[in-house]
């Protein structure tokens, strides 16, 4: 099993525990508070399961996206709406946010990347294709954008950190 798959499996297990707890409380007492928490935890678990379908190179970006999503909803439930009914759902989003945060750090430790790859379709739609530009495109591959996280520049491919990397000027 790939290391990234192992990280995603760990996130799923954590979120399954949150969902099981919310399910338990909802089964005992089906209140608005417990139903909101069950819905939040169930949605977070399903989103984490969908990450398993992605290619390894797409997983770090998706983890970051889910982290931001859960951070927003944690704040919305706790600070925006507040009150007894909403804070349990806010807690469920906090637990999911923490699981995604830990997964992002584990991916970073593996040397995985957070990147957006530019496609030829995007490049052509955003630029006017002239004969000179067409000639340039045929001679060199399209570049992928890189995102700097912390003090490290992450690469577009998912290579373990143990492999030597060449310095770029």
Tab-separated table of C-alpha atoms in Angstrom:
chain	number	residue	atom	x	y	z
A	1	UNK	CA	0.000	0.000	0.000
A	2	UNK	CA	1.304	3.422	-0.948
A	3	UNK	CA	2.227	5.875	1.816
A	4	UNK	CA	-0.307	8.433	0.593
A	5	UNK	CA	-3.030	5.771	0.650
A	6	UNK	CA	-2.051	4.979	4.213
A	7	UNK	CA	-2.379	8.658	5.160
A	8	UNK	CA	-5.839	8.889	3.572
A	9	UNK	CA	-6.895	5.664	5.305
A	10	UNK	CA	-5.876	7.199	8.633
A	11	UNK	CA	-8.013	10.288	7.909
A	12	UNK	CA	-10.958	8.039	7.031
A	13	UNK	CA	-10.559	6.060	10.266
A	14	UNK	CA	-10.498	9.267	12.328
A	15	UNK	CA	-13.587	10.633	10.601
A	16	UNK	CA	-15.347	7.275	10.919
A	17	UNK	CA	-14.874	7.538	14.695
A	18	UNK	CA	-16.400	11.033	14.731
A	19	UNK	CA	-19.320	9.824	12.614
A	20	UNK	CA	-19.865	6.767	14.828
A	21	UNK	CA	-19.999	9.003	17.913
A	22	UNK	CA	-22.492	11.357	16.258
A	23	UNK	CA	-24.556	8.356	15.134
A	24	UNK	CA	-24.576	7.009	18.699
A	25	UNK	CA	-25.814	10.311	20.149
A	26	UNK	CA	-28.403	10.726	17.399
A	27	UNK	CA	-29.704	7.178	17.989
A	28	UNK	CA	-30.045	7.893	21.737
A	29	UNK	CA	-31.659	11.299	21.351
A	30	UNK	CA	-32.652	12.566	17.928
A	31	UNK	CA	-32.384	16.303	18.539
A	32	UNK	CA	-31.521	19.061	16.090
A	33	UNK	CA	-28.051	19.269	17.687
A	34	UNK	CA	-27.343	15.580	17.121
A	35	UNK	CA	-28.829	15.552	13.613
A	36	UNK	CA	-26.643	18.500	12.542
A	37	UNK	CA	-23.562	16.779	13.971
A	38	UNK	CA	-24.441	13.505	12.242
A	39	UNK	CA	-24.961	15.293	8.926
A	40	UNK	CA	-21.652	17.178	9.254
A	41	UNK	CA	-19.667	14.084	10.229
A	42	UNK	CA	-21.296	11.949	7.529
A	43	UNK	CA	-20.520	14.537	4.836
A	44	UNK	CA	-16.911	14.833	6.026
A	45	UNK	CA	-16.491	11.046	5.991
A	46	UNK	CA	-17.939	10.717	2.489
A	47	UNK	CA	-15.662	13.489	1.179
A	48	UNK	CA	-12.628	11.739	2.707
A	49	UNK	CA	-13.626	8.463	1.063
A	50	UNK	CA	-13.805	10.201	-2.314
A	51	UNK	CA	-10.179	11.307	-1.915
A	52	UNK	CA	-9.176	7.627	-2.260
A	53	UNK	CA	-10.301	7.743	-5.899
A	54	UNK	CA	-7.826	10.493	-6.808
A	55	UNK	CA	-4.347	10.061	-8.207
A	56	UNK	CA	-1.588	10.464	-5.620
A	57	UNK	CA	-0.492	13.736	-7.204
A	58	UNK	CA	-3.984	15.190	-6.663
A	59	UNK	CA	-4.376	14.151	-3.031
A	60	UNK	CA	-2.345	16.904	-1.314
A	61	UNK	CA	-4.353	19.624	-3.104
A	62	UNK	CA	-7.607	17.936	-2.168
A	63	UNK	CA	-6.511	17.642	1.464
A	64	UNK	CA	-5.801	21.382	1.492
A	65	UNK	CA	-9.194	22.079	-0.103
A	66	UNK	CA	-11.002	19.934	2.473
A	67	UNK	CA	-9.021	21.562	5.319
A	68	UNK	CA	-10.179	25.013	4.172
A	69	UNK	CA	-13.766	23.779	3.772
A	70	UNK	CA	-13.877	22.317	7.288
A	71	UNK	CA	-12.202	25.389	8.755
A	72	UNK	CA	-14.906	27.588	7.200
A	73	UNK	CA	-17.769	25.429	8.471
A	74	UNK	CA	-16.260	25.043	11.932
A	75	UNK	CA	-16.222	28.821	12.220
A	76	UNK	CA	-19.702	29.149	10.728
A	77	UNK	CA	-21.260	26.683	13.180
A	78	UNK	CA	-19.367	27.907	16.260
A	79	UNK	CA	-19.056	31.648	15.680
A	80	UNK	CA	-21.553	32.495	12.953
A	81	UNK	CA	-24.571	30.643	14.276
A	82	UNK	CA	-23.339	29.480	17.683
A	83	UNK	CA	-25.667	28.192	20.353
A	84	UNK	CA	-26.167	24.738	21.771
A	85	UNK	CA	-27.656	23.263	18.577
A	86	UNK	CA	-24.745	24.245	16.314
A	87	UNK	CA	-21.584	23.769	18.378
A	88	UNK	CA	-21.570	19.944	18.151
A	89	UNK	CA	-21.567	20.171	14.334
A	90	UNK	CA	-18.811	22.785	14.672
A	91	UNK	CA	-16.820	20.318	16.755
A	92	UNK	CA	-17.285	17.624	14.068
A	93	UNK	CA	-15.886	20.017	11.471
A	94	UNK	CA	-12.997	20.864	13.813
A	95	UNK	CA	-12.111	17.186	14.143
A	96	UNK	CA	-12.189	16.801	10.348
A	97	UNK	CA	-10.078	19.949	9.931
A	98	UNK	CA	-7.518	18.564	12.401
A	99	UNK	CA	-7.418	15.218	10.559
A	100	UNK	CA	-6.810	16.977	7.228
A	101	UNK	CA	-4.152	19.208	8.809
A	102	UNK	CA	-2.261	16.195	10.155
A	103	UNK	CA	-2.544	14.481	6.758
A	104	UNK	CA	-1.145	17.557	4.991
A	105	UNK	CA	1.849	17.564	7.337
A	106	UNK	CA	2.408	13.843	6.772
A	107	UNK	CA	2.335	14.368	2.990
A	108	UNK	CA	4.813	17.209	3.380
A	109	UNK	CA	7.098	14.931	5.349
A	110	UNK	CA	6.934	12.394	2.519
A	111	UNK	CA	7.885	15.075	0.045
A	112	UNK	CA	4.549	14.993	-1.750
A	113	UNK	CA	3.460	18.053	-3.654
A	114	UNK	CA	0.706	20.594	-3.627
A	115	UNK	CA	0.472	21.826	-7.181
A	116	UNK	CA	-1.847	22.933	-9.935
A	117	UNK	CA	-0.919	21.555	-13.338
A	118	UNK	CA	-1.643	23.827	-16.264
A	119	UNK	CA	-3.176	22.023	-19.191
A	120	UNK	CA	-2.784	22.774	-22.874
A	121	UNK	CA	-6.499	23.640	-23.059
A	122	UNK	CA	-6.139	26.229	-20.314
A	123	UNK	CA	-3.011	27.632	-21.932
A	124	UNK	CA	-4.639	27.926	-25.342
A	125	UNK	CA	-7.828	29.477	-23.995
A	126	UNK	CA	-5.922	32.061	-21.977
A	127	UNK	CA	-3.477	33.074	-24.715
A	128	UNK	CA	-3.790	33.964	-28.347
A	129	UNK	CA	-2.084	31.263	-30.362
A	130	UNK	CA	0.215	32.837	-32.905
A	131	UNK	CA	2.492	30.924	-35.291
A	132	UNK	CA	5.502	31.892	-33.136
A	133	UNK	CA	3.772	30.681	-29.951
A	134	UNK	CA	2.672	27.464	-31.660
A	135	UNK	CA	6.294	26.821	-32.653
A	136	UNK	CA	7.410	27.457	-29.058
A	137	UNK	CA	4.764	25.069	-27.704
A	138	UNK	CA	5.862	22.296	-30.016
A	139	UNK	CA	9.490	22.570	-28.790
A	140	UNK	CA	9.019	22.560	-25.030
A	141	UNK	CA	6.613	20.893	-22.623
A	142	UNK	CA	4.123	22.945	-20.680
A	143	UNK	CA	5.267	23.874	-17.217
A	144	UNK	CA	3.299	23.202	-14.090
A	145	UNK	CA	2.810	25.877	-11.500
A	146	UNK	CA	4.463	25.342	-8.148
A	147	UNK	CA	3.205	26.369	-4.753
A	148	UNK	CA	5.557	27.313	-1.943
A	149	UNK	CA	4.454	26.007	1.427
A	150	UNK	CA	6.545	27.040	4.386
A	151	UNK	CA	10.148	27.317	3.320
A	152	UNK	CA	10.151	24.459	0.811
A	153	UNK	CA	9.323	24.504	-2.869
A	154	UNK	CA	7.264	21.416	-3.589
A	155	UNK	CA	7.601	19.653	-6.897
A	156	UNK	CA	4.837	18.711	-9.286
A	157	UNK	CA	5.542	14.988	-9.139
A	158	UNK	CA	5.111	12.809	-6.090
A	159	UNK	CA	8.596	11.561	-5.355
A	160	UNK	CA	9.850	10.469	-1.976
A	161	UNK	CA	12.165	12.999	-0.351
A	162	UNK	CA	14.911	10.365	-0.151
A	163	UNK	CA	15.536	10.620	-3.909
A	164	UNK	CA	18.155	13.207	-4.866
A	165	UNK	CA	16.819	16.386	-6.389
A	166	UNK	CA	18.718	18.705	-8.642
A	167	UNK	CA	18.927	22.373	-7.691
A	168	UNK	CA	17.204	24.739	-10.028
A	169	UNK	CA	18.595	28.151	-10.845
